[in-house]
Coordinates of N, CA, C and O in Angstrom, one line a residue:
M5 N 0.8 -1.2 0.0 CA 0.0 0.0 0.0 C 0.9 1.3 -0.1 O 1.9 1.4 0.7
K6 N 0.4 2.3 -0.7 CA 1.4 3.5 -0.8 C 1.0 4.4 0.3 O -0.2 4.5 0.8
V7 N 2.0 5.0 0.8 CA 2.0 5.9 2.0 C 1.1 7.1 1.8 O 0.3 7.5 2.6
W8 N 1.1 7.7 0.5 CA 0.3 8.9 0.3 C -1.1 8.7 0.3 O -2.0 9.5 0.7
K9 N -1.7 7.3 0.1 CA -3.1 7.1 0.3 C -3.5 7.1 1.8 O -4.6 7.5 2.2
L10 N -2.6 6.8 2.7 CA -2.9 6.9 4.1 C -2.9 8.2 4.6 O -3.6 8.6 5.5
L11 N -2.0 9.2 4.0 CA -2.1 10.5 4.4 C -3.0 11.5 3.9 O -3.3 12.6 4.3
L12 N -3.7 11.0 2.9 CA -4.8 11.8 2.2 C -5.9 12.2 3.2 O -6.3 13.4 3.2
P13 N -6.5 11.5 4.1 CA -7.5 11.9 4.9 C -7.2 12.8 6.0 O -7.9 13.4 6.8
V14 N -5.9 12.9 6.4 CA -5.3 13.8 7.5 C -5.8 15.2 7.3 O -6.4 15.8 8.3
P15 N -5.7 16.0 6.2 CA -6.1 17.3 6.1 C -7.7 17.5 6.3 O -8.1 18.5 6.8
V16 N -8.4 16.5 5.8 CA -9.9 16.6 5.8 C -10.3 16.6 7.4 O -11.2 17.3 7.8
V17 N -9.6 15.5 8.1 CA -10.0 15.4 9.6 C -9.6 16.7 10.3 O -10.3 17.1 11.1
A18 N -8.5 17.1 9.9 CA -8.0 18.5 10.5 C -9.0 19.7 10.4 O -9.1 20.5 11.2
A19 N -9.3 19.8 9.0 CA -10.3 20.8 8.7 C -11.6 20.7 9.3 O -12.2 21.7 9.9
L20 N -12.1 19.4 9.6 CA -13.3 19.3 10.2 C -13.3 19.7 11.8 O -14.1 20.2 12.3
A21 N -12.1 19.4 12.2 CA -11.9 19.6 13.7 C -11.8 21.3 14.0 O -12.1 21.6 15.1
M22 N -11.4 22.0 13.0 CA -11.3 23.4 13.2 C -12.6 24.2 12.8 O -12.6 25.4 13.0
V23 N -13.6 23.5 12.4 CA -14.9 24.2 12.1 C -15.6 24.7 13.4 O -15.7 23.8 14.3
P24 N -15.9 25.9 13.5 CA -16.5 26.5 14.8 C -17.9 25.7 15.0 O -18.6 25.6 14.1
Q25 N -18.1 25.5 16.3 CA -19.5 25.0 16.6 C -20.5 26.1 16.5 O -20.1 27.2 16.9
D26 N -21.7 25.6 16.3 CA -22.8 26.6 16.3 C -23.3 27.0 17.7 O -23.8 26.1 18.4
P27 N -23.1 28.2 18.1 CA -23.5 28.5 19.4 C -25.0 28.6 19.5 O -25.7 28.8 18.5
L28 N -25.6 28.6 20.6 CA -27.1 28.8 20.8 C -27.5 30.2 20.4 O -26.7 31.1 20.8
S29 N -28.5 30.3 19.7 CA -29.1 31.7 19.3 C -29.6 32.3 20.6 O -30.0 31.6 21.6
P30 N -29.8 33.6 20.5 CA -30.4 34.2 21.8 C -31.8 33.7 22.0 O -32.1 33.8 23.2
A31 N -32.6 33.3 21.0 CA -33.9 32.8 21.4 C -33.8 31.5 22.1 O -34.6 31.1 22.9
D32 N -32.7 30.6 21.8 CA -32.7 29.3 22.4 C -32.2 29.7 24.0 O -32.6 28.9 24.9
T33 N -31.3 30.5 24.3 CA -30.8 30.8 25.6 C -32.0 31.5 26.4 O -32.0 31.2 27.5
A34 N -32.9 32.2 25.7 CA -34.0 32.8 26.4 C -35.0 31.7 26.9 O -35.6 31.9 27.9
N35 N -35.1 30.6 26.1 CA -36.0 29.5 26.4 C -35.5 28.5 27.5 O -36.3 27.7 27.9
Q36 N -34.3 28.5 27.7 CA -33.7 27.6 28.7 C -33.9 28.1 30.1 O -34.0 29.3 30.4
E37 N -34.0 27.0 30.9 CA -34.3 27.3 32.4 C -32.9 27.1 33.1 O -32.1 26.5 32.8
Q38 N -32.7 28.0 34.2 CA -31.5 28.0 34.9 C -32.0 27.1 36.2 O -32.8 27.4 36.9
V39 N -31.1 26.0 36.4 CA -31.5 25.1 37.4 C -30.2 24.9 38.5 O -29.1 24.8 38.0
S40 N -30.6 24.9 39.7 CA -29.6 24.6 40.7 C -30.3 23.9 41.8 O -31.4 23.8 41.9
I41 N -29.4 23.2 42.6 CA -29.9 22.5 43.8 C -29.4 23.2 45.0 O -28.1 23.5 45.0
A42 N -30.2 23.4 45.9 CA -29.8 24.0 47.1 C -30.2 23.2 48.4 O -31.3 22.7 48.3
T43 N -29.5 23.2 49.4 CA -29.9 22.5 50.6 C -30.4 23.7 51.6 O -29.8 24.6 52.1
I44 N -31.7 23.6 51.7 CA -32.4 24.6 52.5 C -33.2 23.9 53.7 O -33.5 22.7 53.7
S45 N -33.5 24.7 54.7 CA -34.4 24.3 55.8 C -35.8 24.8 55.7 O -36.7 24.2 56.2
E46 N -36.0 26.0 55.0 CA -37.3 26.6 55.2 C -37.4 27.7 54.0 O -36.4 28.3 53.7
L47 N -38.5 28.0 53.5 CA -38.9 29.0 52.6 C -39.8 29.9 53.2 O -40.8 29.4 53.7
Q48 N -39.4 31.0 53.4 CA -40.3 32.1 53.9 C -40.7 33.1 52.8 O -39.8 33.5 52.1
Y49 N -42.0 33.5 52.7 CA -42.4 34.5 51.8 C -43.3 35.4 52.3 O -44.0 35.1 53.4
V50 N -43.4 36.7 51.8 CA -44.3 37.7 52.2 C -45.4 37.8 51.2 O -45.1 38.1 50.0
N51 N -46.6 37.4 51.4 CA -47.7 37.5 50.5 C -48.2 38.9 50.2 O -47.6 39.8 50.8
L52 N -49.0 39.1 49.2 CA -49.4 40.5 48.8 C -50.1 41.2 49.8 O -50.2 42.4 49.8
Q53 N -50.7 40.6 50.9 CA -51.3 41.2 52.0 C -50.3 41.7 53.1 O -50.7 42.3 54.0
G54 N -49.0 41.3 52.9 CA -48.0 41.6 54.0 C -47.7 40.6 55.0 O -46.9 40.9 55.9
A55 N -48.4 39.5 55.0 CA -48.2 38.4 56.0 C -47.1 37.4 55.6 O -46.9 37.2 54.5
A56 N -46.3 37.2 56.7 CA -45.1 36.3 56.3 C -45.7 34.9 56.5 O -46.4 34.4 57.5
V57 N -45.3 34.0 55.6 CA -45.6 32.6 55.6 C -44.4 31.7 55.5 O -43.5 32.1 54.8
S58 N -44.3 30.7 56.4 CA -43.2 29.8 56.3 C -43.6 28.5 55.8 O -44.6 27.9 56.3
V59 N -42.8 27.9 54.9 CA -43.0 26.5 54.3 C -41.7 25.7 54.7 O -40.7 26.1 54.3
P60 N -41.8 24.6 55.5 CA -40.7 23.7 55.7 C -40.2 23.1 54.6 O -41.1 22.6 53.7
A61 N -38.8 23.0 54.4 CA -38.3 22.4 53.2 C -38.5 20.9 53.2 O -38.4 20.2 52.1
R62 N -38.9 20.2 54.3 CA -39.1 18.9 54.2 C -40.3 18.4 53.4 O -40.3 17.3 52.9
N63 N -41.1 19.3 53.0 CA -42.1 19.0 52.1 C -42.0 19.3 50.7 O -42.6 19.0 49.7
V64 N -40.9 20.4 50.4 CA -40.8 21.0 49.0 C -39.9 20.2 48.3 O -38.8 19.9 48.7
V65 N -40.2 20.0 47.0 CA -39.2 19.3 46.1 C -38.6 20.3 45.2 O -37.4 20.3 44.8
E66 N -39.4 21.2 44.6 CA -39.0 22.3 43.6 C -39.7 23.5 43.9 O -40.8 23.6 44.2
I67 N -38.7 24.6 43.7 CA -39.2 25.9 43.8 C -38.9 26.5 42.5 O -37.8 26.7 42.0
R68 N -39.9 27.1 41.7 CA -39.7 27.7 40.4 C -40.0 29.4 40.5 O -41.0 29.6 41.0
L69 N -39.0 30.0 40.1 CA -39.3 31.5 40.1 C -39.6 31.9 38.6 O -38.8 31.6 37.7
L70 N -40.8 32.4 38.4 CA -41.2 32.8 37.1 C -41.0 34.2 36.9 O -41.3 35.1 37.6
E71 N -40.3 34.5 35.7 CA -39.7 35.8 35.5 C -40.5 36.9 34.7 O -40.5 38.0 35.1
D72 N -41.1 36.4 33.6 CA -41.5 37.4 32.5 C -43.0 37.8 32.9 O -43.7 37.8 32.0
I73 N -43.1 38.4 34.0 CA -44.5 38.8 34.4 C -44.3 40.2 34.8 O -43.3 40.8 35.4
D74 N -45.5 41.1 34.8 CA -45.4 42.5 35.3 C -45.9 42.6 36.7 O -46.1 43.7 37.2
M75 N -46.1 41.5 37.4 CA -46.6 41.5 38.6 C -45.5 41.3 39.6 O -44.3 41.3 39.2
P76 N -45.7 41.3 40.9 CA -44.7 41.0 41.9 C -44.2 39.7 41.6 O -44.5 39.0 40.7
I77 N -43.3 39.2 42.5 CA -42.6 37.9 42.3 C -43.7 36.7 42.4 O -44.4 36.6 43.1
R78 N -43.5 35.9 41.4 CA -44.4 34.8 41.3 C -43.6 33.4 41.4 O -42.6 33.3 40.6
I79 N -43.9 32.6 42.4 CA -43.1 31.3 42.5 C -44.2 30.2 42.5 O -45.4 30.4 43.0
E80 N -43.7 29.0 42.0 CA -44.3 27.7 42.0 C -43.6 26.9 43.1 O -42.4 26.8 43.1
L81 N -44.5 26.3 43.8 CA -43.9 25.2 44.9 C -44.4 23.8 44.5 O -45.6 23.8 44.3
L82 N -43.6 22.8 44.3 CA -43.9 21.6 44.1 C -43.6 20.7 45.2 O -42.4 20.6 45.7
Y83 N -44.5 19.9 45.8 CA -44.4 19.2 47.0 C -44.1 17.7 46.6 O -44.5 17.2 45.7
D84 N -43.6 17.0 47.8 CA -43.2 15.6 47.4 C -44.3 14.7 47.4 O -44.3 13.6 46.8
N85 N -45.5 15.1 47.8 CA -46.7 14.3 47.7 C -47.5 14.6 46.5 O -48.6 14.0 46.3
G86 N -47.0 15.5 45.6 CA -47.5 15.9 44.3 C -48.5 17.1 44.3 O -48.9 17.5 43.4
D87 N -48.5 17.8 45.5 CA -49.3 19.0 45.5 C -48.6 20.1 45.0 O -47.5 20.1 44.7
Y88 N -49.3 21.1 44.7 CA -48.8 22.3 43.9 C -49.3 23.6 44.4 O -50.3 23.7 44.9
S89 N -48.5 24.6 44.4 CA -48.9 26.0 44.8 C -48.3 26.9 43.9 O -47.2 26.9 43.5
L90 N -49.0 28.0 43.6 CA -48.7 29.2 42.8 C -48.9 30.3 43.6 O -50.0 30.5 44.0
V91 N -47.8 31.0 44.0 CA -47.9 32.2 45.0 C -47.3 33.5 44.4 O -46.2 33.4 43.8
N92 N -48.1 34.4 44.5 CA -47.6 35.8 44.2 C -47.1 36.5 45.5 O -47.9 36.6 46.4
T93 N -45.8 36.9 45.5 CA -45.3 37.4 46.7 C -44.6 38.8 46.5 O -44.4 39.2 45.4
Q94 N -44.3 39.4 47.6 CA -43.7 40.7 47.7 C -42.2 40.3 47.8 O -41.3 41.1 47.2
A95 N -41.7 39.3 48.6 CA -40.4 38.8 48.8 C -40.4 37.4 49.2 O -41.3 36.9 49.7
F96 N -39.3 36.8 49.1 CA -39.2 35.4 49.6 C -37.7 35.2 50.1 O -36.7 35.8 49.6
H97 N -37.5 34.3 51.0 CA -36.3 34.0 51.7 C -36.0 32.4 51.8 O -37.0 31.9 52.1
L98 N -34.8 32.0 51.4 CA -34.4 30.7 51.6 C -33.6 30.6 52.8 O -32.5 31.2 52.7
L99 N -34.0 29.9 53.8 CA -33.3 29.7 55.1 C -32.4 28.4 54.9 O -33.2 27.3 54.6
R100 N -31.2 28.4 55.2 CA -30.3 27.2 55.0 C -30.1 26.5 56.3 O -29.8 25.4 56.3
N101 N -30.0 27.2 57.5 CA -29.7 26.6 58.8 C -30.7 26.8 59.8 O -30.3 27.4 60.9
N102 N -31.8 26.5 59.7 CA -32.9 26.6 60.6 C -33.6 25.4 60.9 O -34.9 25.3 60.7
G103 N -32.9 24.3 61.2 CA -33.6 23.0 61.6 C -33.2 22.0 60.5 O -32.1 22.0 60.0
T104 N -34.1 21.1 60.2 CA -33.9 20.0 59.3 C -33.7 20.6 57.9 O -34.6 21.4 57.4
T105 N -32.7 20.1 57.3 CA -32.5 20.5 55.8 C -32.8 19.4 54.8 O -32.9 18.3 55.1
R106 N -33.1 19.9 53.6 CA -33.4 19.0 52.5 C -32.7 19.7 51.2 O -32.8 20.9 51.2
E107 N -32.4 18.9 50.3 CA -32.0 19.4 48.9 C -33.2 19.8 48.1 O -34.1 18.9 48.0
V108 N -33.4 20.9 47.6 CA -34.5 21.4 46.7 C -34.0 22.0 45.5 O -33.0 22.6 45.4
R109 N -34.7 21.6 44.4 CA -34.4 22.0 43.0 C -35.0 23.4 42.9 O -36.1 23.7 43.1
L110 N -34.0 24.4 42.6 CA -34.4 25.7 42.3 C -34.4 26.1 40.9 O -33.3 25.8 40.2
V111 N -35.5 26.5 40.3 CA -35.4 26.7 38.8 C -35.9 28.1 38.6 O -37.0 28.7 39.1
R112 N -35.2 28.8 37.7 CA -35.5 30.1 37.2 C -36.1 29.9 35.8 O -35.3 29.5 34.8
A113 N -37.3 30.3 35.5 CA -38.0 30.0 34.3 C -39.1 31.1 33.9 O -39.2 32.1 34.6
R114 N -39.4 31.0 32.6 CA -40.4 32.0 32.1 C -41.8 31.4 32.4 O -42.1 30.4 32.8
N115 N -42.7 32.5 32.4 CA -44.1 32.2 32.8 C -44.7 31.1 31.9 O -45.6 30.3 32.3
G116 N -44.3 31.0 30.6 CA -44.7 30.1 29.6 C -44.2 28.7 30.0 O -44.7 27.6 29.5
K117 N -43.3 28.5 30.8 CA -42.7 27.2 31.2 C -43.2 26.8 32.6 O -42.5 26.0 33.3
M118 N -44.4 27.2 32.9 CA -45.0 26.8 34.3 C -45.1 25.3 34.4 O -45.3 24.8 33.3
R119 N -45.1 24.7 35.6 CA -45.2 23.2 35.7 C -46.7 23.0 35.6 O -47.2 21.8 35.3
F120 N -47.6 23.9 36.1 CA -49.0 23.7 36.0 C -49.5 23.9 34.5 O -49.1 24.8 34.0
P121 N -50.3 23.0 33.9 CA -51.0 21.8 34.4 C -50.2 20.6 34.1 O -50.7 19.5 34.4
R122 N -48.9 20.7 33.8 CA -48.1 19.4 33.7 C -47.5 18.9 34.9 O -46.3 19.0 35.1
L123 N -48.1 18.5 35.8 CA -47.7 18.0 37.0 C -47.2 16.6 36.9 O -47.8 15.8 36.1
P124 N -46.2 16.2 37.7 CA -45.8 14.9 37.7 C -46.9 13.8 38.0 O -47.8 14.1 38.7

């Protein structure tokens, strides 16, 4: 076998390796959700009437912050027994060292990506 036949594919492979990858378009990045896991003990929020409400983390599986609305802060709470809450708040606090802790999934999403009515 001739050596030049073996060396022929080398420039083609090198050229393919140098082709830039297609980055995500701005529309694709806007539709993606930002997800993180946090170990928290309690979620506290202030409802629209000004009352403080505490939710222990032992019941919560996921907290979703919905962003693209003109209202105050809107969060979705998904519980381990399958229950669901949609809450409009003035403020919310994640407490990490206030009793029993649990890992909770934190998701920052758009209003169109709500979990309701697509519950687990």
